PDB file of C-alpha atoms and ligand atoms in Angstrom:
ATOM      1  CA  MET A  50     -10.079  61.271  53.804  1.00 56.00           C
ATOM      2  CA  ASN A  51      -7.059  59.440  52.521  1.00 57.00           C
ATOM      3  CA  ARG A  52      -7.092  58.560  48.723  1.00 61.00           C
ATOM      4  CA  ASP A  53      -3.599  57.874  48.186  1.00 62.00           C
ATOM      5  CA  PRO A  54      -3.573  54.074  46.545  1.00 60.00           C
ATOM      6  CA  GLY A  55      -0.266  53.291  48.249  1.00 59.00           C
ATOM      7  CA  GLU A  56      -1.346  54.542  51.820  1.00 74.00           C
ATOM      8  CA  ILE A  57      -4.474  52.565  52.064  1.00 88.00           C
ATOM      9  CA  ALA A  58      -4.698  49.592  54.512  1.00 94.00           C
ATOM     10  CA  ALA A  59      -5.291  46.190  52.398  1.00 96.00           C
ATOM     11  CA  ARG A  60      -8.234  45.532  54.258  1.00 97.00           C
ATOM     12  CA  LYS A  61     -10.021  49.087  53.742  1.00 97.00           C
ATOM     13  CA  ARG A  62      -9.702  48.322  49.974  1.00 98.00           C
ATOM     14  CA  LEU A  63     -11.748  45.123  50.190  1.00 98.00           C
ATOM     15  CA  ILE A  64     -15.515  46.123  49.455  1.00 98.00           C
ATOM     16  CA  LEU A  65     -17.899  43.340  49.591  1.00 98.00           C
ATOM     17  CA  ALA A  66     -21.148  43.423  47.570  1.00 98.00           C
ATOM     18  CA  LEU A  67     -23.715  42.286  50.049  1.00 98.00           C
ATOM     19  CA  ASP A  68     -26.344  40.971  47.058  1.00 96.00           C
ATOM     20  CA  MET A  69     -28.689  39.103  49.103  1.00 94.00           C
ATOM     21  CA  PRO A  70     -32.292  38.817  49.174  1.00 92.00           C
ATOM     22  CA  GLY A  71     -32.895  39.910  52.374  1.00 96.00           C
ATOM     23  CA  ALA A  72     -31.361  41.180  55.859  1.00 98.00           C
ATOM     24  CA  LYS A  73     -31.111  37.607  57.094  1.00 98.00           C
ATOM     25  CA  GLU A  74     -28.936  36.591  54.579  1.00 97.00           C
ATOM     26  CA  ALA A  75     -26.932  39.811  54.450  1.00 98.00           C
ATOM     27  CA  LEU A  76     -26.212  39.944  57.850  1.00 98.00           C
ATOM     28  CA  GLU A  77     -25.162  36.157  58.219  1.00 98.00           C
ATOM     29  CA  LEU A  78     -22.900  36.586  55.547  1.00 98.00           C
ATOM     30  CA  ALA A  79     -21.591  40.048  56.822  1.00 98.00           C
ATOM     31  CA  GLU A  80     -20.834  38.287  60.486  1.00 98.00           C
ATOM     32  CA  THR A  81     -18.930  35.696  59.031  1.00 98.00           C
ATOM     33  CA  VAL A  82     -16.382  37.959  57.215  1.00 98.00           C
ATOM     34  CA  LYS A  83     -16.789  40.885  59.487  1.00 98.00           C
ATOM     35  CA  ASP A  84     -12.948  41.099  60.577  1.00 97.00           C
ATOM     36  CA  VAL A  85     -11.720  40.374  56.906  1.00 97.00           C
ATOM     37  CA  VAL A  86     -13.429  43.031  55.004  1.00 98.00           C
ATOM     38  CA  GLY A  87     -13.429  46.809  54.615  1.00 98.00           C
ATOM     39  CA  CYS A  88     -16.620  47.778  53.844  1.00 98.00           C
ATOM     40  CA  PHE A  89     -20.003  46.105  53.160  1.00 98.00           C
ATOM     41  CA  LYS A  90     -21.932  47.468  49.845  1.00 98.00           C
ATOM     42  CA  VAL A  91     -25.528  47.318  50.372  1.00 98.00           C
ATOM     43  CA  GLY A  92     -27.100  47.690  46.711  1.00 97.00           C
ATOM     44  CA  LEU A  93     -30.836  48.605  45.170  1.00 96.00           C
ATOM     45  CA  GLN A  94     -32.197  44.853  45.963  1.00 94.00           C
ATOM     46  CA  LEU A  95     -31.605  44.896  49.666  1.00 97.00           C
ATOM     47  CA  PHE A  96     -32.323  48.522  50.308  1.00 98.00           C
ATOM     48  CA  LEU A  97     -35.660  48.564  48.737  1.00 97.00           C
ATOM     49  CA  ARG A  98     -36.258  45.035  50.228  1.00 96.00           C
ATOM     50  CA  GLU A  99     -35.271  45.969  54.243  1.00 97.00           C
ATOM     51  CA  GLY A 100     -35.460  49.723  53.932  1.00 97.00           C
ATOM     52  CA  PRO A 101     -32.876  52.431  55.462  1.00 97.00           C
ATOM     53  CA  SER A 102     -32.316  50.341  58.646  1.00 97.00           C
ATOM     54  CA  ILE A 103     -30.650  48.040  56.930  1.00 98.00           C
ATOM     55  CA  VAL A 104     -27.940  50.493  56.571  1.00 98.00           C
ATOM     56  CA  GLU A 105     -27.908  50.615  60.382  1.00 98.00           C
ATOM     57  CA  ARG A 106     -28.100  46.945  60.951  1.00 98.00           C
ATOM     58  CA  VAL A 107     -24.907  46.356  58.581  1.00 98.00           C
ATOM     59  CA  ALA A 108     -23.131  49.101  60.242  1.00 98.00           C
ATOM     60  CA  ARG A 109     -23.573  48.304  63.653  1.00 98.00           C
ATOM     61  CA  LEU A 110     -21.492  45.014  62.834  1.00 98.00           C
ATOM     62  CA  GLY A 111     -18.552  48.005  62.942  1.00 98.00           C
ATOM     63  CA  VAL A 112     -17.354  47.703  59.133  1.00 98.00           C
ATOM     64  CA  PRO A 113     -18.452  50.891  57.025  1.00 98.00           C
ATOM     65  CA  VAL A 114     -21.166  50.770  54.888  1.00 98.00           C
ATOM     66  CA  PHE A 115     -21.168  51.689  51.033  1.00 98.00           C
ATOM     67  CA  LEU A 116     -24.468  52.437  49.560  1.00 98.00           C
ATOM     68  CA  ASP A 117     -24.866  51.721  46.063  1.00 98.00           C
ATOM     69  CA  LEU A 118     -27.755  53.415  45.105  1.00 98.00           C
ATOM     70  CA  LYS A 119     -26.541  54.847  41.333  1.00 98.00           C
ATOM     71  CA  LEU A 120     -28.788  58.177  42.082  1.00 98.00           C
ATOM     72  CA  HIS A 121     -29.599  59.778  38.585  1.00 98.00           C
ATOM     73  CA  ASP A 122     -32.230  62.902  38.268  1.00 98.00           C
ATOM     74  CA  ILE A 123     -32.354  66.621  38.199  1.00 98.00           C
ATOM     75  CA  PRO A 124     -29.886  68.084  40.687  1.00 98.00           C
ATOM     76  CA  ALA A 125     -32.273  69.432  43.138  1.00 98.00           C
ATOM     77  CA  THR A 126     -34.009  66.041  43.376  1.00 98.00           C
ATOM     78  CA  VAL A 127     -30.434  64.284  43.955  1.00 98.00           C
ATOM     79  CA  ALA A 128     -29.300  66.933  46.274  1.00 98.00           C
ATOM     80  CA  LYS A 129     -32.755  66.278  48.275  1.00 98.00           C
ATOM     81  CA  ALA A 130     -32.432  62.491  48.368  1.00 98.00           C
ATOM     82  CA  VAL A 131     -28.458  62.775  49.482  1.00 97.00           C
ATOM     83  CA  ILE A 132     -30.185  64.899  52.192  1.00 97.00           C
ATOM     84  CA  SER A 133     -32.606  62.363  52.989  1.00 96.00           C
ATOM     85  CA  LEU A 134     -30.315  60.028  53.874  1.00 96.00           C
ATOM     86  CA  LYS A 135     -28.849  62.049  57.029  1.00 94.00           C
ATOM     87  CA  GLY A 136     -28.152  60.276  59.918  1.00 94.00           C
ATOM     88  CA  LEU A 137     -27.613  56.984  58.284  1.00 96.00           C
ATOM     89  CA  PRO A 138     -23.706  55.844  58.515  1.00 96.00           C
ATOM     90  CA  ILE A 139     -22.750  55.816  55.175  1.00 97.00           C
ATOM     91  CA  SER A 140     -18.920  55.893  54.080  1.00 97.00           C
ATOM     92  CA  PHE A 141     -19.729  55.517  50.141  1.00 98.00           C
ATOM     93  CA  LEU A 142     -22.711  56.524  47.891  1.00 98.00           C
ATOM     94  CA  THR A 143     -22.836  55.833  44.129  1.00 98.00           C
ATOM     95  CA  ILE A 144     -24.266  58.839  41.670  1.00 98.00           C
ATOM     96  CA  HIS A 145     -24.347  58.408  38.115  1.00 98.00           C
ATOM     97  CA  THR A 146     -21.769  60.376  36.151  1.00 98.00           C
ATOM     98  CA  ALA A 147     -24.442  60.572  33.129  1.00 97.00           C
ATOM     99  CA  GLY A 148     -26.724  63.115  35.305  1.00 97.00           C
ATOM    100  CA  GLY A 149     -24.044  65.917  34.091  1.00 98.00           C
ATOM    101  CA  ILE A 150     -21.646  67.982  36.297  1.00 98.00           C
ATOM    102  CA  GLU A 151     -24.750  70.262  37.737  1.00 98.00           C
ATOM    103  CA  MET A 152     -26.402  67.177  39.215  1.00 98.00           C
ATOM    104  CA  MET A 153     -22.750  65.921  40.748  1.00 98.00           C
ATOM    105  CA  GLU A 154     -22.071  69.204  41.998  1.00 98.00           C
ATOM    106  CA  ALA A 155     -25.428  69.335  43.885  1.00 98.00           C
ATOM    107  CA  ALA A 156     -25.236  66.000  45.378  1.00 98.00           C
ATOM    108  CA  ALA A 157     -21.262  66.788  46.446  1.00 97.00           C
ATOM    109  CA  ASP A 158     -22.582  70.114  48.000  1.00 97.00           C
ATOM    110  CA  ALA A 159     -25.486  68.439  50.004  1.00 97.00           C
ATOM    111  CA  ALA A 160     -23.245  65.184  50.943  1.00 96.00           C
ATOM    112  CA  SER A 161     -20.526  67.522  52.685  1.00 93.00           C
ATOM    113  CA  SER A 162     -23.459  69.412  54.504  1.00 93.00           C
ATOM    114  CA  LEU A 163     -23.916  66.033  55.748  1.00 90.00           C
ATOM    115  CA  ASP A 164     -21.058  64.514  56.858  1.00 71.00           C
ATOM    116  CA  SER A 165     -17.320  65.587  55.464  1.00 73.00           C
ATOM    117  CA  SER A 166     -16.326  61.691  55.587  1.00 85.00           C
ATOM    118  CA  LEU A 167     -19.226  60.795  53.106  1.00 95.00           C
ATOM    119  CA  ALA A 168     -17.263  59.818  50.154  1.00 97.00           C
ATOM    120  CA  LEU A 169     -19.381  60.498  46.639  1.00 98.00           C
ATOM    121  CA  LEU A 170     -18.548  57.829  43.815  1.00 98.00           C
ATOM    122  CA  GLY A 171     -19.639  58.158  40.157  1.00 98.00           C
ATOM    123  CA  VAL A 172     -20.873  55.360  38.085  1.00 98.00           C
ATOM    124  CA  THR A 173     -18.841  55.938  34.878  1.00 97.00           C
ATOM    125  CA  LEU A 174     -20.542  53.717  32.671  1.00 93.00           C
ATOM    126  CA  LEU A 175     -22.706  50.343  33.024  1.00 88.00           C
ATOM    127  CA  THR A 176     -20.807  47.532  32.648  1.00 81.00           C
ATOM    128  CA  SER A 177     -23.907  45.763  30.879  1.00 83.00           C
ATOM    129  CA  LEU A 178     -23.387  48.426  27.951  1.00 85.00           C
ATOM    130  CA  SER A 179     -20.992  47.627  25.755  1.00 85.00           C
ATOM    131  CA  GLU A 180     -20.116  49.953  22.434  1.00 90.00           C
ATOM    132  CA  SER A 181     -22.336  48.298  19.966  1.00 91.00           C
ATOM    133  CA  ASP A 182     -25.422  49.263  22.444  1.00 91.00           C
ATOM    134  CA  PHE A 183     -23.939  53.403  22.065  1.00 92.00           C
ATOM    135  CA  PRO A 184     -25.953  54.437  18.790  1.00 93.00           C
ATOM    136  CA  GLN A 185     -28.949  53.132  20.210  1.00 94.00           C
ATOM    137  CA  VAL A 186     -28.964  54.994  23.762  1.00 93.00           C
ATOM    138  CA  GLY A 187     -27.344  58.252  21.728  1.00 93.00           C
ATOM    139  CA  LEU A 188     -23.625  57.786  22.798  1.00 93.00           C
ATOM    140  CA  MET A 189     -20.432  58.428  20.667  1.00 92.00           C
ATOM    141  CA  GLY A 190     -16.483  57.356  20.674  1.00 92.00           C
ATOM    142  CA  SER A 191     -15.315  54.428  22.404  1.00 93.00           C
ATOM    143  CA  SER A 192     -16.091  53.054  25.957  1.00 92.00           C
ATOM    144  CA  GLN A 193     -12.552  54.067  27.572  1.00 94.00           C
ATOM    145  CA  GLU A 194     -13.193  57.612  26.044  1.00 95.00           C
ATOM    146  CA  LEU A 195     -16.465  58.037  27.611  1.00 96.00           C
ATOM    147  CA  VAL A 196     -15.365  56.787  31.193  1.00 96.00           C
ATOM    148  CA  LEU A 197     -12.191  58.850  30.891  1.00 97.00           C
ATOM    149  CA  ARG A 198     -14.580  62.113  30.304  1.00 97.00           C
ATOM    150  CA  ARG A 199     -17.095  61.083  32.753  1.00 97.00           C
ATOM    151  CA  ALA A 200     -14.301  60.513  35.379  1.00 98.00           C
ATOM    152  CA  MET A 201     -12.800  63.664  35.014  1.00 97.00           C
ATOM    153  CA  LEU A 202     -15.908  65.535  35.054  1.00 98.00           C
ATOM    154  CA  ALA A 203     -16.748  63.630  38.347  1.00 98.00           C
ATOM    155  CA  ARG A 204     -13.397  64.847  39.724  1.00 97.00           C
ATOM    156  CA  GLU A 205     -14.114  68.555  38.578  1.00 97.00           C
ATOM    157  CA  ALA A 206     -17.783  68.078  40.414  1.00 98.00           C
ATOM    158  CA  GLY A 207     -15.892  67.419  43.442  1.00 97.00           C
ATOM    159  CA  LEU A 208     -16.457  63.693  43.694  1.00 98.00           C
ATOM    160  CA  ALA A 209     -14.146  61.316  45.493  1.00 97.00           C
ATOM    161  CA  GLY A 210     -13.936  58.970  43.022  1.00 98.00           C
ATOM    162  CA  VAL A 211     -15.702  56.688  40.446  1.00 98.00           C
ATOM    163  CA  VAL A 212     -16.506  53.238  39.799  1.00 98.00           C
ATOM    164  CA  ALA A 213     -14.948  51.809  36.385  1.00 96.00           C
ATOM    165  CA  SER A 214     -13.998  48.299  34.885  1.00 94.00           C
ATOM    166  CA  ALA A 215     -10.597  46.848  35.110  1.00 93.00           C
ATOM    167  CA  ARG A 216     -10.015  47.653  31.315  1.00 92.00           C
ATOM    168  CA  GLU A 217     -10.217  51.019  32.174  1.00 94.00           C
ATOM    169  CA  VAL A 218      -8.240  51.627  35.767  1.00 96.00           C
ATOM    170  CA  SER A 219      -4.869  51.976  34.041  1.00 96.00           C
ATOM    171  CA  ARG A 220      -5.689  55.155  31.900  1.00 96.00           C
ATOM    172  CA  LEU A 221      -8.119  56.421  34.796  1.00 97.00           C
ATOM    173  CA  ARG A 222      -5.060  56.493  36.931  1.00 96.00           C
ATOM    174  CA  GLN A 223      -2.826  58.200  34.533  1.00 95.00           C
ATOM    175  CA  ALA A 224      -5.109  60.725  33.874  1.00 96.00           C
ATOM    176  CA  VAL A 225      -6.661  61.454  37.349  1.00 94.00           C
ATOM    177  CA  GLY A 226      -3.269  61.183  39.152  1.00 90.00           C
ATOM    178  CA  GLU A 227      -3.555  60.236  42.970  1.00 91.00           C
ATOM    179  CA  GLY A 228      -5.969  61.466  45.435  1.00 93.00           C
ATOM    180  CA  PHE A 229      -9.115  59.985  43.567  1.00 97.00           C
ATOM    181  CA  TYR A 230     -10.834  56.917  44.208  1.00 98.00           C
ATOM    182  CA  LEU A 231     -10.801  54.309  41.496  1.00 98.00           C
ATOM    183  CA  VAL A 232     -13.350  51.567  42.784  1.00 98.00           C
ATOM    184  CA  ILE A 233     -13.328  48.414  40.768  1.00 97.00           C
ATOM    185  CA  PRO A 234     -15.862  45.713  40.776  1.00 96.00           C
ATOM    186  CA  GLY A 235     -15.666  42.834  38.033  1.00 93.00           C
ATOM    187  CA  ILE A 236     -12.735  40.986  40.472  1.00 95.00           C
ATOM    188  CA  ARG A 237     -12.415  37.069  40.201  1.00 95.00           C
ATOM    189  CA  PRO A 238      -8.969  35.331  41.623  1.00 95.00           C
ATOM    190  CA  ALA A 239      -6.924  33.469  39.138  1.00 91.00           C
ATOM    191  CA  GLY A 240      -8.669  30.019  38.245  1.00 83.00           C
ATOM    192  CA  ALA A 241     -12.255  31.485  39.311  1.00 84.00           C
ATOM    193  CA  GLY A 242     -15.258  31.383  36.761  1.00 81.00           C
ATOM    194  CA  ASN A 243     -16.744  34.653  35.396  1.00 80.00           C
ATOM    195  CA  ASP A 244     -20.126  34.351  36.000  1.00 82.00           C
ATOM    196  CA  ASP A 245     -21.994  37.324  34.271  1.00 77.00           C
ATOM    197  CA  GLN A 246     -18.930  39.686  34.131  1.00 74.00           C
ATOM    198  CA  LYS A 247     -17.423  40.468  31.239  1.00 73.00           C
ATOM    199  CA  ARG A 248     -14.313  42.648  31.891  1.00 76.00           C
ATOM    200  CA  ILE A 249     -12.739  40.442  34.828  1.00 85.00           C
ATOM    201  CA  ALA A 250      -9.494  41.153  36.650  1.00 92.00           C
ATOM    202  CA  THR A 251      -7.807  39.575  39.205  1.00 96.00           C
ATOM    203  CA  PRO A 252      -7.167  41.211  42.791  1.00 97.00           C
ATOM    204  CA  GLN A 253      -3.632  41.466  42.113  1.00 96.00           C
ATOM    205  CA  SER A 254      -3.857  42.959  38.783  1.00 96.00           C
ATOM    206  CA  ALA A 255      -6.277  45.695  39.516  1.00 97.00           C
ATOM    207  CA  ILE A 256      -4.509  46.832  42.722  1.00 96.00           C
ATOM    208  CA  ALA A 257      -1.354  46.893  40.309  1.00 95.00           C
ATOM    209  CA  LEU A 258      -2.994  48.927  37.989  1.00 95.00           C
ATOM    210  CA  GLY A 259      -4.098  51.735  40.245  1.00 95.00           C
ATOM    211  CA  ALA A 260      -7.625  50.495  41.883  1.00 97.00           C
ATOM    212  CA  THR A 261      -8.002  51.914  45.546  1.00 97.00           C
ATOM    213  CA  HIS A 262     -10.947  49.536  46.301  1.00 98.00           C
ATOM    214  CA  LEU A 263     -12.143  46.496  44.872  1.00 98.00           C
ATOM    215  CA  VAL A 264     -16.317  45.214  45.063  1.00 98.00           C
ATOM    216  CA  VAL A 265     -16.161  41.561  45.157  1.00 98.00           C
ATOM    217  CA  GLY A 266     -19.147  39.755  45.572  1.00 97.00           C
ATOM    218  CA  ARG A 267     -19.715  36.345  44.163  1.00 96.00           C
ATOM    219  CA  PRO A 268     -16.063  35.044  44.862  1.00 97.00           C
ATOM    220  CA  ILE A 269     -16.931  35.559  48.534  1.00 98.00           C
ATOM    221  CA  SER A 270     -20.637  35.282  48.520  1.00 97.00           C
ATOM    222  CA  ALA A 271     -21.189  32.127  46.849  1.00 96.00           C
ATOM    223  CA  SER A 272     -18.314  30.570  47.913  1.00 96.00           C
ATOM    224  CA  ALA A 273     -18.531  27.502  50.501  1.00 97.00           C
ATOM    225  CA  ASP A 274     -16.534  28.864  53.170  1.00 97.00           C
ATOM    226  CA  PRO A 275     -16.949  33.040  52.336  1.00 98.00           C
ATOM    227  CA  GLY A 276     -14.252  33.678  55.647  1.00 98.00           C
ATOM    228  CA  GLN A 277     -11.555  31.556  53.808  1.00 98.00           C
ATOM    229  CA  SER A 278     -12.424  33.110  50.499  1.00 98.00           C
ATOM    230  CA  ALA A 279     -12.586  36.679  51.776  1.00 98.00           C
ATOM    231  CA  ARG A 280      -9.235  36.324  53.667  1.00 98.00           C
ATOM    232  CA  ALA A 281      -7.438  34.643  50.261  1.00 97.00           C
ATOM    233  CA  ILE A 282      -8.481  37.439  48.320  1.00 98.00           C
ATOM    234  CA  LEU A 283      -7.235  40.140  51.372  1.00 98.00           C
ATOM    235  CA  SER A 284      -3.474  38.337  51.048  1.00 97.00           C
ATOM    236  CA  MET A 285      -3.717  38.919  47.646  1.00 97.00           C
ATOM    237  CA  ILE A 286      -4.266  42.498  47.635  1.00 97.00           C
ATOM    238  CA  GLU A 287      -1.502  42.161  50.410  1.00 96.00           C
ATOM    239  CA  GLU A 288       0.749  40.749  47.740  1.00 95.00           C
ATOM    240  CA  ALA A 289      -0.142  43.675  45.530  1.00 94.00           C
ATOM    241  CA  GLN A 290       0.715  46.250  47.932  1.00 92.00           C
ATOM    242  CA  ARG A 291       4.490  44.427  49.158  1.00 87.00           C
ATOM    243  CA  GLU A 292       5.299  44.000  45.401  1.00 77.00           C
ATOM    244  CA  PRO A 293       3.696  46.405  42.991  1.00 66.00           C
ATOM    245  CA  ILE A 294       4.803  45.436  39.297  1.00 58.00           C
TER     246      ILE A 294
HETATM  247  O1  C5P B1550     -20.501  39.048  42.315  1.00 79.57           O
HETATM  248  P1  C5P B1550     -19.452  39.949  41.362  1.00 79.57           P
HETATM  249  O2  C5P B1550     -18.232  39.945  42.195  1.00 79.57           O
HETATM  250  O3  C5P B1550     -19.868  40.054  40.396  1.00 79.57           O
HETATM  251  O4  C5P B1550     -20.469  41.575  41.949  1.00 79.57           O
HETATM  252  C1  C5P B1550     -20.010  42.626  41.840  1.00 79.57           C
HETATM  253  C2  C5P B1550     -20.805  43.394  42.438  1.00 79.57           C
HETATM  254  O5  C5P B1550     -20.300  44.504  41.457  1.00 79.57           O
HETATM  255  C3  C5P B1550     -22.317  43.794  41.981  1.00 79.57           C
HETATM  256  O6  C5P B1550     -23.020  44.253  43.055  1.00 79.57           O
HETATM  257  C4  C5P B1550     -22.216  44.437  40.961  1.00 79.57           C
HETATM  258  O7  C5P B1550     -23.755  45.198  40.835  1.00 79.57           O
HETATM  259  C5  C5P B1550     -21.477  45.482  41.188  1.00 79.57           C
HETATM  260  N1  C5P B1550     -20.861  46.101  40.112  1.00 79.57           N
HETATM  261  C6  C5P B1550     -20.823  45.992  38.694  1.00 79.57           C
HETATM  262  N2  C5P B1550     -20.444  46.487  37.817  1.00 79.57           N
HETATM  263  C7  C5P B1550     -20.247  47.609  37.535  1.00 79.57           C
HETATM  264  C8  C5P B1550     -20.943  48.462  38.910  1.00 79.57           C
HETATM  265  C9  C5P B1550     -21.121  47.801  40.006  1.00 79.57           C
HETATM  266  O8  C5P B1550     -20.637  44.346  38.661  1.00 79.57           O
HETATM  267  N3  C5P B1550     -20.328  48.393  36.488  1.00 79.57           N
END
């Protein structure tokens, strides 16, 4: 598994979030952009609606699948949940780092017993939580510190990388070094709207700051021409790879 950001092909870095209400819409969108994006992300909405078969149907398009289930439970339950995915063609799976190191280790053991090419990613902190929410849920310190601490724990537990916001990516890359995936949502090309994302970055800046992968949803899925929008974002990734800041 290649986790050196400089060595990953531009297309492989582009993950499209298939945040669609059902299989029909998701597969239509996926078909349109399957030659441009490197991975399709199936989230809770689509997975719970359609069941595991949606993963197989998306994978049949010949593009890797990222299953974004954000698992968070006791270690034995999370390990068994990972084992339950046996046979499904999944390249990335998310778990919550807040579940602690034992939970992450149990998930990593389960994943490696399934398929060594399955990369487990730790969700560091939901971007919907801001520091002003911390006291209410018993969290302390700054969000940067928390994300950094959880990312280090994820690496210690044997995870392949973490999901974090663009705000943290530079510090994270410095702390974890190379060889660890940093997967960044909240990506907006310059001049595009924010939608509900609070901490956004352009594709070029996220890559320059050390992201290995970008998760993009609405800038492609809500575009009048998803194929053209995906190609434009791919060009921005290529530009950032060609001309590092
Ligand atoms: O449409 P947009 O580009 O904002 O979609 C971003 C995708 O990344 C969505 O699937 C969203 O659930 C996901 N995501 C996020 N923030 C996180 C984790 C995942 O926006 N912290």
